[in-house]
Short mmCIF file of C-alpha atoms (C1' of nucleotides) in Angstrom, two decimals:
data_model
loop_
_atom_site.label_atom_id
_atom_site.label_comp_id
_atom_site.label_asym_id
_atom_site.label_seq_id
_atom_site.Cartn_x
_atom_site.Cartn_y
_atom_site.Cartn_z
CA MET A 1 86.24 151.23 145.00
CA ALA A 2 86.86 147.62 144.89
CA PHE A 3 88.89 146.73 141.40
CA ASP A 4 89.36 147.21 137.68
CA THR A 5 91.33 144.60 135.90
CA MET A 6 91.14 146.87 133.08
CA ILE A 7 92.76 149.73 134.46
CA GLY A 8 95.12 146.80 136.39
CA ALA A 9 96.08 144.71 133.44
CA TYR A 10 96.64 148.52 131.42
CA ILE A 11 98.97 149.26 134.22
CA ILE A 12 101.12 145.94 133.68
CA ASN A 13 100.96 146.21 130.73
CA SER A 14 100.14 149.66 128.94
CA SER A 15 100.54 147.94 125.38
CA LYS A 16 97.87 145.39 124.88
CA ASP A 17 95.35 146.93 122.62
CA THR A 18 92.21 144.87 124.51
CA TYR A 19 92.00 144.08 127.56
CA THR A 20 88.93 141.89 128.02
CA ILE A 21 88.36 139.88 130.80
CA SER A 22 88.42 136.69 128.40
CA GLU A 23 92.03 137.31 127.71
CA LEU A 24 93.12 138.27 131.05
CA ALA A 25 91.84 135.02 131.94
CA GLN A 26 94.11 133.70 129.16
CA GLU A 27 96.94 135.47 129.49
CA TYR A 28 96.89 135.53 134.26
CA LEU A 29 94.80 132.14 134.52
CA ASN A 30 96.07 130.00 131.74
CA LEU A 31 92.12 130.07 131.00
CA ASN A 32 90.13 129.54 128.31
CA VAL A 33 87.00 131.89 128.89
CA LYS A 34 84.13 132.65 125.78
CA ALA A 35 84.52 136.23 125.23
CA VAL A 36 80.93 138.20 124.79
CA GLU A 37 81.34 138.66 122.16
CA GLU A 38 81.40 135.35 120.75
CA LEU A 39 77.53 135.33 123.22
CA THR A 40 76.20 138.64 122.04
CA GLY A 41 77.14 138.34 118.40
CA LYS A 42 78.37 142.04 116.80
CA GLY A 43 77.64 144.52 114.45
CA LYS A 44 73.67 143.28 112.77
CA ASN A 45 74.11 140.19 114.82
CA PHE A 46 74.19 141.73 117.94
CA THR A 47 71.79 140.24 120.19
CA LEU A 48 71.01 141.88 124.46
CA TYR A 49 71.23 139.30 127.13
CA ARG A 50 67.98 140.64 127.88
CA ASP A 51 66.70 138.14 124.18
CA MET A 52 68.68 135.05 125.51
CA GLN A 53 67.76 132.00 126.86
CA PRO A 54 68.77 132.39 130.60
CA ASP A 55 70.86 129.09 130.60
CA VAL A 56 73.17 129.53 127.19
CA LEU A 57 73.59 133.11 129.20
CA SER A 58 75.01 131.71 131.94
CA LYS A 59 77.16 128.55 129.72
CA THR A 60 79.80 132.07 129.36
CA VAL A 61 79.14 134.34 131.58
CA GLY A 62 78.42 132.32 134.25
CA ILE A 63 82.19 131.85 135.05
CA TYR A 64 82.73 136.04 134.67
CA PRO A 65 81.63 136.98 138.97
CA TYR A 66 84.49 134.29 139.41
CA VAL A 67 87.67 134.55 136.43
CA ILE A 68 87.18 138.11 138.00
CA ASN A 69 87.93 137.74 141.28
CA LYS A 70 91.13 135.16 140.02
CA VAL A 71 92.29 137.42 137.95
CA SER A 72 92.07 140.42 140.36
CA ARG A 73 93.96 138.82 143.00
CA LYS A 74 96.51 137.80 140.33
CA ILE A 75 96.87 141.43 139.80
CA ASP A 76 97.18 143.05 142.73
CA GLY A 77 100.14 140.02 143.44
CA LEU A 78 101.86 141.51 140.59
CA PHE A 79 101.13 145.54 141.99
CA LYS A 80 102.84 144.50 144.66
CA GLU A 81 106.10 143.01 142.44
CA ASN A 82 106.47 146.00 141.06
CA ASN A 83 105.68 148.50 143.66
CA GLN A 84 102.60 149.86 141.59
CA GLU A 85 100.13 149.52 144.22
CA GLN A 86 100.09 153.46 144.61
CA LEU A 87 100.37 153.66 141.07
CA TYR A 88 97.29 152.15 140.87
CA TYR A 89 95.30 152.97 144.35
CA ASP A 90 95.98 156.23 144.71
CA ILE A 91 96.51 157.71 140.93
CA GLU A 92 94.81 155.68 138.50
CA LEU A 93 91.27 154.19 140.28
CA PRO A 94 90.83 157.67 141.61
CA LEU A 95 91.01 159.19 138.37
CA VAL A 96 88.34 157.23 137.24
CA ARG A 97 85.42 158.94 139.24
CA ALA A 98 87.60 162.33 138.35
CA LEU A 99 87.28 161.35 134.38
CA ALA A 100 83.75 159.83 134.92
CA ASP A 101 82.34 163.47 136.28
CA MET A 102 84.10 165.12 133.75
CA GLU A 103 82.13 162.80 130.58
CA TYR A 104 78.99 163.39 132.28
CA TYR A 105 79.23 166.75 133.66
CA GLY A 106 80.60 167.51 129.45
CA PHE A 107 81.31 170.68 128.08
CA LYS A 108 78.87 173.36 126.96
CA VAL A 109 78.59 174.59 123.00
CA ASN A 110 77.36 177.44 121.89
CA VAL A 111 75.26 175.72 118.97
CA ASN A 112 74.22 178.33 117.11
CA ALA A 113 77.94 180.46 116.95
CA LEU A 114 79.04 177.00 115.38
CA VAL A 115 76.47 176.30 113.20
CA GLU A 116 77.47 179.97 111.95
CA PHE A 117 80.74 179.35 112.05
CA SER A 118 80.25 176.20 109.17
CA LYS A 119 78.60 178.50 107.01
CA GLU A 120 81.30 180.66 106.66
CA LEU A 121 84.02 177.98 106.39
CA GLN A 122 81.56 177.05 102.91
CA GLU A 123 81.74 180.36 101.77
CA LYS A 124 84.93 180.23 102.00
CA ILE A 125 85.70 177.12 100.80
CA ASP A 126 83.26 177.95 97.68
CA VAL A 127 85.51 180.58 96.85
CA VAL A 128 88.50 178.68 96.93
CA THR A 129 87.43 175.80 94.84
CA LYS A 130 86.84 177.53 92.16
CA GLU A 131 89.98 179.05 92.13
CA ILE A 132 91.99 175.70 92.29
CA TYR A 133 89.57 174.30 89.12
CA THR A 134 90.08 177.00 86.69
CA LEU A 135 93.74 177.43 87.92
CA ALA A 136 93.88 173.83 86.78
CA GLY A 137 92.23 173.77 84.12
CA GLU A 138 89.01 170.99 84.89
CA GLU A 139 87.31 170.22 87.53
CA PHE A 140 88.65 166.82 90.43
CA ASN A 141 88.26 166.35 94.00
CA ILE A 142 90.94 168.20 95.70
CA ASN A 143 90.36 165.92 98.63
CA SER A 144 91.82 162.97 96.61
CA PRO A 145 95.68 162.88 97.37
CA LYS A 146 95.92 160.28 94.03
CA GLN A 147 93.45 162.85 92.06
CA LEU A 148 95.65 166.20 93.71
CA GLY A 149 98.71 164.36 92.77
CA VAL A 150 98.09 164.03 88.81
CA ILE A 151 96.79 167.88 88.66
CA LEU A 152 99.63 168.94 90.15
CA PHE A 153 102.55 166.53 88.72
CA GLU A 154 101.39 165.76 85.52
CA LYS A 155 99.36 169.05 84.30
CA LEU A 156 101.36 171.15 85.73
CA GLY A 157 104.77 169.87 85.78
CA LEU A 158 105.15 170.48 89.07
CA PRO A 159 108.45 168.37 90.38
CA VAL A 160 108.04 165.70 92.63
CA ILE A 161 109.91 165.97 96.56
CA LYS A 162 108.54 163.05 97.93
CA LYS A 163 107.18 159.89 97.56
CA THR A 164 104.44 156.91 99.75
CA LYS A 165 103.84 153.85 98.98
CA THR A 166 100.96 154.25 96.53
CA GLY A 167 102.11 157.80 95.40
CA TYR A 168 102.72 161.06 95.17
CA SER A 169 103.29 162.62 98.11
CA THR A 170 101.11 166.34 98.60
CA ASP A 171 101.78 166.87 102.09
CA ALA A 172 101.65 170.23 103.22
CA GLU A 173 105.16 169.80 103.96
CA VAL A 174 105.72 168.86 99.70
CA LEU A 175 102.91 171.60 99.24
CA ASP A 176 105.05 173.92 101.42
CA GLU A 177 107.88 173.58 99.18
CA LEU A 178 106.76 174.26 96.13
CA SER A 179 104.21 177.41 97.09
CA ASP A 180 106.26 179.36 95.06
CA ARG A 181 106.16 177.48 91.34
CA HIS A 182 102.60 178.07 90.77
CA GLU A 183 99.65 179.79 92.44
CA ILE A 184 97.76 176.62 92.98
CA VAL A 185 99.91 175.20 96.24
CA GLU A 186 98.02 177.90 98.65
CA LYS A 187 95.29 177.51 97.30
CA ILE A 188 95.38 174.09 97.84
CA LEU A 189 96.63 174.36 100.81
CA GLU A 190 94.05 177.26 101.56
CA TYR A 191 91.52 174.34 101.06
CA ARG A 192 93.08 171.69 103.01
CA GLN A 193 92.82 174.69 106.31
CA LEU A 194 88.48 175.51 105.69
CA VAL A 195 88.10 171.71 104.88
CA LYS A 196 89.65 170.33 107.89
CA LEU A 197 88.13 172.72 109.84
CA LYS A 198 84.52 172.96 108.10
CA SER A 199 84.51 168.35 108.26
CA THR A 200 86.02 168.00 111.64
CA TYR A 201 85.97 170.53 113.95
CA ALA A 202 82.42 172.65 112.99
CA GLU A 203 80.04 169.17 111.64
CA GLY A 204 82.02 166.98 113.59
CA LEU A 205 81.30 168.72 116.78
CA LEU A 206 77.41 169.60 116.21
CA ALA A 207 76.50 165.94 115.36
CA VAL A 208 78.17 164.76 119.15
CA ILE A 209 76.57 167.75 120.83
CA ASN A 210 74.13 166.46 123.36
CA PRO A 211 70.46 167.33 122.24
CA HIS A 212 69.63 167.33 126.03
CA THR A 213 72.34 168.97 127.58
CA GLY A 214 73.42 171.05 124.95
CA LYS A 215 77.02 169.98 125.87
CA ILE A 216 79.62 167.64 124.44
CA HIS A 217 80.42 164.74 126.29
CA SER A 218 84.07 163.36 125.15
CA SER A 219 84.67 159.93 126.41
CA PHE A 220 87.94 159.31 128.08
CA ASN A 221 90.06 156.48 127.97
CA GLN A 222 91.88 155.60 130.83
CA THR A 223 93.82 152.59 129.59
CA VAL A 224 94.75 152.97 125.48
CA THR A 225 98.29 154.95 125.18
CA VAL A 226 101.26 152.80 125.85
CA THR A 227 102.14 156.47 128.09
CA GLY A 228 100.23 156.53 130.52
CA ARG A 229 98.45 159.47 128.79
CA ILE A 230 94.76 159.07 128.51
CA SER A 231 92.74 160.13 125.56
CA SER A 232 90.14 161.27 123.86
CA THR A 233 86.87 160.32 121.70
CA GLU A 234 83.79 161.21 120.00
CA PRO A 235 84.51 163.44 119.73
CA ASN A 236 88.16 164.01 120.60
CA LEU A 237 88.64 167.27 122.67
CA GLN A 238 92.10 167.13 122.99
CA ASN A 239 92.64 168.75 119.53
CA ILE A 240 91.06 171.24 119.16
CA PRO A 241 93.14 173.97 117.29
CA ILE A 242 94.77 176.49 118.56
CA LYS A 243 98.35 177.52 116.69
CA LEU A 244 96.65 178.98 113.43
CA GLU A 245 94.11 182.29 114.30
CA MET A 246 91.52 180.71 112.13
CA GLY A 247 91.33 177.29 113.86
CA ARG A 248 91.95 179.43 116.88
CA LYS A 249 88.70 180.84 116.79
CA VAL A 250 87.15 177.69 117.06
CA ARG A 251 87.90 177.37 121.01
CA LYS A 252 84.75 180.67 120.44
CA VAL A 253 81.78 178.13 120.46
CA PHE A 254 83.11 176.43 123.95
CA ILE A 255 81.27 177.80 125.98
CA PRO A 256 80.08 178.16 130.67
CA SER A 257 77.23 176.13 131.44
CA ASN A 258 74.82 179.55 132.00
CA GLU A 259 76.42 183.05 133.24
CA ASN A 260 76.93 181.77 136.55
CA TYR A 261 79.13 180.35 135.33
CA GLN A 262 83.16 180.96 133.81
CA LEU A 263 86.41 179.14 132.25
CA LEU A 264 89.62 178.84 133.63
CA ASP A 265 91.79 177.04 132.21
CA ALA A 266 95.13 176.56 133.88
CA ASP A 267 98.31 174.59 132.35
CA TYR A 268 102.49 173.52 133.34
CA SER A 269 104.47 175.83 131.43
CA GLN A 270 106.98 173.39 129.98
CA ILE A 271 106.27 170.40 132.36
CA GLU A 272 108.35 167.91 129.85
CA LEU A 273 111.57 170.18 130.38
CA ARG A 274 111.32 170.40 134.13
CA VAL A 275 110.24 166.64 134.86
CA LEU A 276 114.08 165.78 132.43
CA ALA A 277 115.98 168.66 134.60
CA HIS A 278 114.87 166.72 137.76
CA ILE A 279 115.27 162.97 136.73
CA THR A 280 118.50 164.12 134.21
CA ASP A 281 119.06 165.95 138.23
CA ASP A 282 122.06 167.85 135.63
CA GLU A 283 122.60 170.93 137.42
CA ASN A 284 122.82 173.72 134.00
CA MET A 285 118.86 173.00 133.31
CA ILE A 286 117.73 173.27 137.07
CA ASN A 287 119.57 176.42 137.23
CA ALA A 288 117.45 178.01 134.44
CA PHE A 289 114.30 176.88 135.61
CA LEU A 290 115.50 178.21 139.21
CA ASN A 291 115.82 181.56 138.25
CA ASN A 292 112.57 181.05 136.02
CA GLU A 293 114.53 182.22 132.40
CA ASP A 294 112.70 181.39 130.44
CA ILE A 295 114.13 177.54 129.03
CA HIS A 296 114.82 178.31 125.22
CA THR A 297 116.62 181.04 125.05
CA SER A 298 118.99 179.84 127.98
CA THR A 299 119.27 176.45 125.80
CA ALA A 300 120.42 178.92 122.57
CA ALA A 301 122.79 181.12 125.21
CA SER A 302 124.56 177.55 126.69
CA VAL A 303 124.15 175.72 122.76
CA PHE A 304 125.82 178.53 121.03
CA GLY A 305 128.58 179.69 124.13
CA ILE A 306 126.89 183.08 124.36
CA PRO A 307 125.01 185.19 126.25
CA LYS A 308 121.30 185.30 127.45
CA GLU A 309 121.26 188.91 125.91
CA GLU A 310 122.71 188.28 122.97
CA VAL A 311 120.24 185.95 121.64
CA THR A 312 118.29 186.19 118.57
CA PRO A 313 114.87 185.30 118.05
CA ILE A 314 116.47 182.95 115.35
CA MET A 315 118.59 180.60 117.81
CA ARG A 316 115.50 180.86 120.38
CA SER A 317 113.24 178.96 117.64
CA ARG A 318 116.53 176.54 116.97
CA ALA A 319 117.36 175.68 120.87
CA LYS A 320 113.11 175.38 121.11
CA ALA A 321 113.22 172.43 118.20
CA VAL A 322 116.50 171.04 119.67
CA ASN A 323 114.85 171.12 123.36
CA PHE A 324 111.53 169.70 122.09
CA GLY A 325 112.79 166.89 119.83
CA ILE A 326 115.45 166.10 123.12
CA VAL A 327 112.24 165.63 125.24
CA TYR A 328 111.82 162.46 121.73
CA GLY A 329 114.50 161.18 121.62
CA ILE A 330 115.94 163.08 118.85
CA GLY A 331 117.42 162.33 116.57
CA ASP A 332 119.69 164.12 114.11
CA PHE A 333 117.12 162.70 110.87
CA SER A 334 114.50 164.67 112.37
CA LEU A 335 116.16 167.32 113.76
CA ALA A 336 117.10 167.76 110.67
CA LYS A 337 113.85 167.93 108.84
CA ASP A 338 112.12 170.12 111.78
CA LEU A 339 115.38 173.16 111.12
CA LYS A 340 115.66 172.51 107.38
CA ILE A 341 119.05 172.13 107.99
CA SER A 342 121.67 168.88 106.87
CA ARG A 343 122.33 166.11 109.16
CA LYS A 344 125.33 166.72 109.76
CA GLU A 345 124.03 170.18 111.26
CA ALA A 346 121.80 168.75 113.24
CA ARG A 347 123.95 166.34 114.56
CA MET A 348 126.49 169.37 115.87
CA TYR A 349 123.09 170.79 117.29
CA ILE A 350 122.07 167.84 119.21
CA ASP A 351 126.26 167.63 120.43
CA SER A 352 126.93 170.75 121.19
CA TYR A 353 123.29 170.38 123.21
CA LEU A 354 124.68 167.56 125.40
CA ASP A 355 127.50 168.20 126.56
CA ARG A 356 125.83 171.49 127.47
CA TYR A 357 123.94 169.12 129.62
CA PRO A 358 126.30 166.66 130.48
CA ASN A 359 123.45 164.43 132.84
CA VAL A 360 121.20 164.21 130.20
CA LYS A 361 123.64 162.71 128.25
CA ARG A 362 124.32 160.10 130.56
CA TYR A 363 120.55 159.45 130.86
CA MET A 364 119.89 159.00 127.33
CA HIS A 365 122.42 156.89 127.51
CA ASP A 366 121.27 155.00 130.44
CA ILE A 367 117.81 154.64 129.85
CA VAL A 368 118.80 152.97 126.49
CA GLU A 369 121.25 150.14 128.51
CA GLU A 370 118.78 150.01 131.64
CA GLY A 371 115.46 149.33 128.83
CA LYS A 372 117.85 146.65 127.40
CA GLU A 373 118.27 144.75 130.52
CA LYS A 374 115.08 145.46 132.46
CA GLY A 375 113.00 144.77 129.07
CA PHE A 376 110.85 148.07 130.02
CA VAL A 377 111.88 151.75 131.22
CA THR A 378 109.41 153.09 134.04
CA THR A 379 108.32 156.66 134.92
CA MET A 380 108.21 158.49 138.28
CA PHE A 381 105.57 157.14 139.65
CA LYS A 382 106.69 153.66 138.35
CA ARG A 383 103.96 153.38 135.72
CA ARG A 384 106.17 150.33 132.65
CA ARG A 385 106.62 150.40 129.19
CA TYR A 386 107.96 147.36 128.18
CA LEU A 387 110.38 147.46 124.94
CA PRO A 388 110.86 144.47 122.84
CA GLU A 389 112.04 146.85 119.94
CA LEU A 390 115.18 147.35 122.05
CA LYS A 391 116.52 143.16 121.12
CA SER A 392 115.53 143.54 117.63
CA ARG A 393 118.44 142.85 114.25
CA ASN A 394 116.79 145.50 112.91
CA PHE A 395 118.36 148.57 113.16
CA ASN A 396 115.63 150.88 112.28
CA ILE A 397 113.50 149.67 114.89
CA ARG A 398 115.78 149.39 117.49
CA SER A 399 116.28 152.91 117.36
CA PHE A 400 112.67 153.51 117.19
CA GLY A 401 113.56 151.35 120.09
CA GLU A 402 115.75 153.89 121.58
CA ARG A 403 113.78 156.44 121.14
CA ILE A 404 111.05 155.81 123.01
CA ALA A 405 113.16 154.97 126.00
CA MET A 406 114.10 158.04 126.28
CA ASN A 407 110.81 160.05 125.49
CA THR A 408 108.25 157.36 127.24
CA PRO A 409 110.04 157.95 131.59
CA ILE A 410 109.13 161.88 130.57
CA GLN A 411 105.89 161.65 128.92
CA GLY A 412 104.61 159.13 130.78
CA SER A 413 106.27 160.91 134.59
CA ALA A 414 104.33 164.27 132.78
CA ALA A 415 101.04 162.19 132.60
CA ASP A 416 101.52 160.69 136.21
CA ILE A 417 101.57 164.41 137.10
CA ILE A 418 99.25 165.91 135.88
CA LYS A 419 97.05 162.46 136.67
CA ILE A 420 98.00 162.70 140.80
CA ALA A 421 97.14 167.00 139.83
CA MET A 422 94.12 166.11 138.56
CA VAL A 423 92.71 163.41 141.19
CA LYS A 424 93.43 166.41 143.82
CA VAL A 425 91.11 168.77 142.22
CA HIS A 426 88.37 167.03 141.56
CA GLY A 427 88.65 165.49 145.11
CA GLU A 428 88.77 169.34 146.46
CA LEU A 429 85.96 170.18 144.49
CA LYS A 430 83.68 167.16 146.12
CA LYS A 431 85.17 168.01 149.29
CA ARG A 432 84.32 171.32 149.44
CA LYS A 433 80.57 171.04 148.68
CA LEU A 434 81.57 173.46 145.53
CA LYS A 435 79.45 174.09 142.25
CA SER A 436 82.98 173.96 140.20
CA ARG A 437 83.54 171.09 138.10
CA LEU A 438 86.52 169.99 136.50
CA ILE A 439 85.13 169.39 132.61
CA LEU A 440 88.43 168.99 130.44
CA GLN A 441 92.02 167.28 130.23
CA VAL A 442 94.56 168.53 127.69
CA HIS A 443 98.59 166.59 128.67
CA ASP A 444 99.53 169.64 129.99
CA GLU A 445 96.23 171.48 130.94
CA LEU A 446 93.44 171.40 133.29
CA ILE A 447 89.90 173.41 132.36
CA VAL A 448 87.11 174.54 135.35
CA GLU A 449 84.14 175.58 134.80
CA VAL A 450 83.86 178.07 137.83
CA PHE A 451 81.03 179.38 139.70
CA LYS A 452 81.59 183.24 139.76
CA GLU A 453 81.21 183.75 143.47
CA GLU A 454 84.20 180.57 143.25
CA LYS A 455 86.54 181.78 141.25
CA GLU A 456 88.92 183.10 143.73
CA GLU A 457 88.84 180.32 146.12
CA VAL A 458 88.85 177.65 142.91
CA GLU A 459 91.52 178.94 141.52
CA LYS A 460 93.63 178.64 143.94
CA ILE A 461 92.60 174.94 144.57
CA LEU A 462 93.42 174.64 141.09
CA SER A 463 97.08 176.45 140.60
CA GLU A 464 97.75 175.17 144.16
CA GLY A 465 96.96 171.30 143.61
CA MET A 466 98.67 171.48 140.27
CA GLN A 467 102.10 172.95 141.41
CA ASN A 468 102.02 170.81 144.62
CA ALA A 469 101.03 167.40 143.26
CA VAL A 470 104.34 166.64 143.39
CA SER A 471 107.77 167.89 144.91
CA LEU A 472 110.51 168.20 142.08
CA LYS A 473 114.14 169.99 141.81
CA VAL A 474 112.63 172.64 139.86
CA PRO A 475 109.01 174.41 140.53
CA LEU A 476 106.51 173.52 138.56
CA VAL A 477 104.53 176.96 137.05
CA VAL A 478 101.51 177.15 136.62
CA GLU A 479 99.54 179.46 135.12
CA VAL A 480 95.36 180.02 135.10
CA LYS A 481 93.80 181.73 133.23
CA SER A 482 90.11 182.98 133.11
CA GLY A 483 86.96 183.53 130.42
CA ASN A 484 84.09 183.54 128.83
CA ASN A 485 84.73 181.19 126.69
CA TRP A 486 87.85 178.65 125.37
CA TYR A 487 89.32 181.51 122.96
CA GLU A 488 89.30 183.62 126.04
CA THR A 489 91.34 182.28 127.86
CA LYS A 490 94.65 183.00 126.56
"C1'" DC B 1 107.59 160.93 120.28
"C1'" DC B 2 102.52 160.21 121.81
"C1'" DT B 3 97.34 160.29 120.40
"C1'" DG B 4 91.80 160.84 117.14
"C1'" DA B 5 89.14 162.23 112.85
"C1'" DC B 6 88.23 162.66 108.06
"C1'" DT B 7 88.59 160.75 103.46
"C1'" DC B 8 89.39 158.46 99.45
"C1'" DG B 9 89.39 154.02 97.02
"C1'" DA C 1 76.15 148.07 102.26
"C1'" DT C 2 80.28 148.01 105.01
"C1'" DT C 3 85.05 147.31 106.72
"C1'" DC C 4 89.95 149.23 105.86
"C1'" DG C 5 94.38 151.01 104.76
"C1'" DA C 6 96.93 155.11 104.17
"C1'" DG C 7 97.33 159.98 103.99
"C1'" DT C 8 96.37 163.98 106.03
"C1'" DC C 9 96.13 167.12 109.65
"C1'" DA C 10 94.54 168.92 114.74
"C1'" DG C 11 96.62 168.55 119.20
"C1'" DG C 12 100.63 167.45 123.37
#
DNA sequence: CCTGACTCG
DNA sequence: ATTCGAGTCAGG
C-alpha cells in the first residue's frame, strides 16, 4: 500500500475530529485547498462528480494528487522524527486490509431467530407498560426522562437523588436506590432493559442485515478513538450485550456462514493489567501474573494484608473495582461511587493499593510529569496522545488530564498489541490460503469464523498469534472457545 | 478511562 | 422535515 494520509495524520495526532485533505493541506502545508464537500454539496444538495462540468470539477479536485503527495511526504518526515515508522508501516497500514476484509466478509445472522426475539421482547414490554401505567395511575411516555421524572418525583413523591442539567436524573443508579420505596421503580428498570434490547439490538440489527448476504457488515473505523482502539459503527458490534443473561441471548443470533463453519472466540485475559505490570515493572504484580494467580484475589490479599486463602468474595470484588479504577487513572471520587463507600474510605483503598504496588505508584506520578513536560504521552509502540488539559488552570480539567495520562498508555498499548495480533492472524490465514476468516475484534477479543476441517490449525494460529504478538515481562494468556453461535462461545 | 445507538424535545 | 444536545445504557 502506498500511503494513507488519513491514517498517517491520525498517527501524528489522534485527537482530531476529521482528517480531510483540505484540513491536512492547511495544517501541514499552509495551503488553502477547497474541501470536497464545498464542491459536491451535502444532504439534498449533494451532487456526484459525474453530474458536474469537467472544468468546475478540475478547479477543486485537480490539485488533490499534488496535495496528497506533499502531505504524505510531510507526514512521513514526522514519523521519522517521532520514531513512529513501525507503528504506521508495520501495524496500522497492514491493518487496513484486515479490517476491510472483516467488513466485506461480515457476520452471519439468524434472521428468523432475531425476529422471534423481537416479538418476545414486545410481548414483555406490553405487560410491563400496563403495570407501570397502573402503578402510576395514568399513561405517559416512559421513554421520556422528563415525563418519567414528573411521575416519580412529583406525583409519587419519591426523593430526588441526583439532578441533571435539565431536571431530575432517572438513570439506573438513581432507580436502584429508589427500588425499595415504590414498586414502580423496578418495573421501570425492567422496561428500560427490554426497550434497549428491542430497539438497539433486535430492530437495530434487523435494519442493517444485508439482504444479499444475510450478514451484518459493520464499519470498522481506524481513526476515531484517541487511544488507538478501533471503533465499530452501523452497527456497533463491539457493544453486543453479555453481562445480563436476557441481553446475552442476542448472541445466539450471530452464527457461522454455513454448516461447514464454526465460531472461534479468543480473548486476552486481563491484558490491561498485564500491560500495567510490564510498563511499571512492578515486582509484586509481575509475580502474581508469573504464578498465574487470580489477579483480583492476589490484589485483595496484598491490600488487606492476608493470605490469599482468606480472601472473601466481597474482598475480591472490592479489589477488582480498585484494579479497574487503577487502569482508568483512579480517583477516590469515582471509586467511592463504584463501591458505594465514602470518599475517605476509597482514598484508603487506593493508598494501600499503591503501597503494595510501589512501582505502580511511581509510574502514576511519573507519567503525569512526562505528559506535562512533553505535552503528550505514548504507548508501548509510540502511539501519541497530546494532553493540553494538563496545563489547564481549571482543577477539574487538569485532574481529567492526569487520569488520561495514566490511562492512555495502558489502554493504548493494549490496543497496539491486539492490532499486531490481528495483522499476524489475518496474514497467516491468507498465506496458508485457509477458508477461515477473522470477522470481528472487540478490544481484547478476536472472533474467527473457522472452516471445521481447519479448526485445529486455526486455533493454534489464533492463540499463538495473540500470545506472541509481543513479548512482555509477564505472559499474555489467551482463552479460546468455540461454538455454533456467539452465545455458545463462553 | 474509551466508545456508539436510540430516544426525546 | 431535519438537526442537535442531552440523557440513558450497551460494550471494553
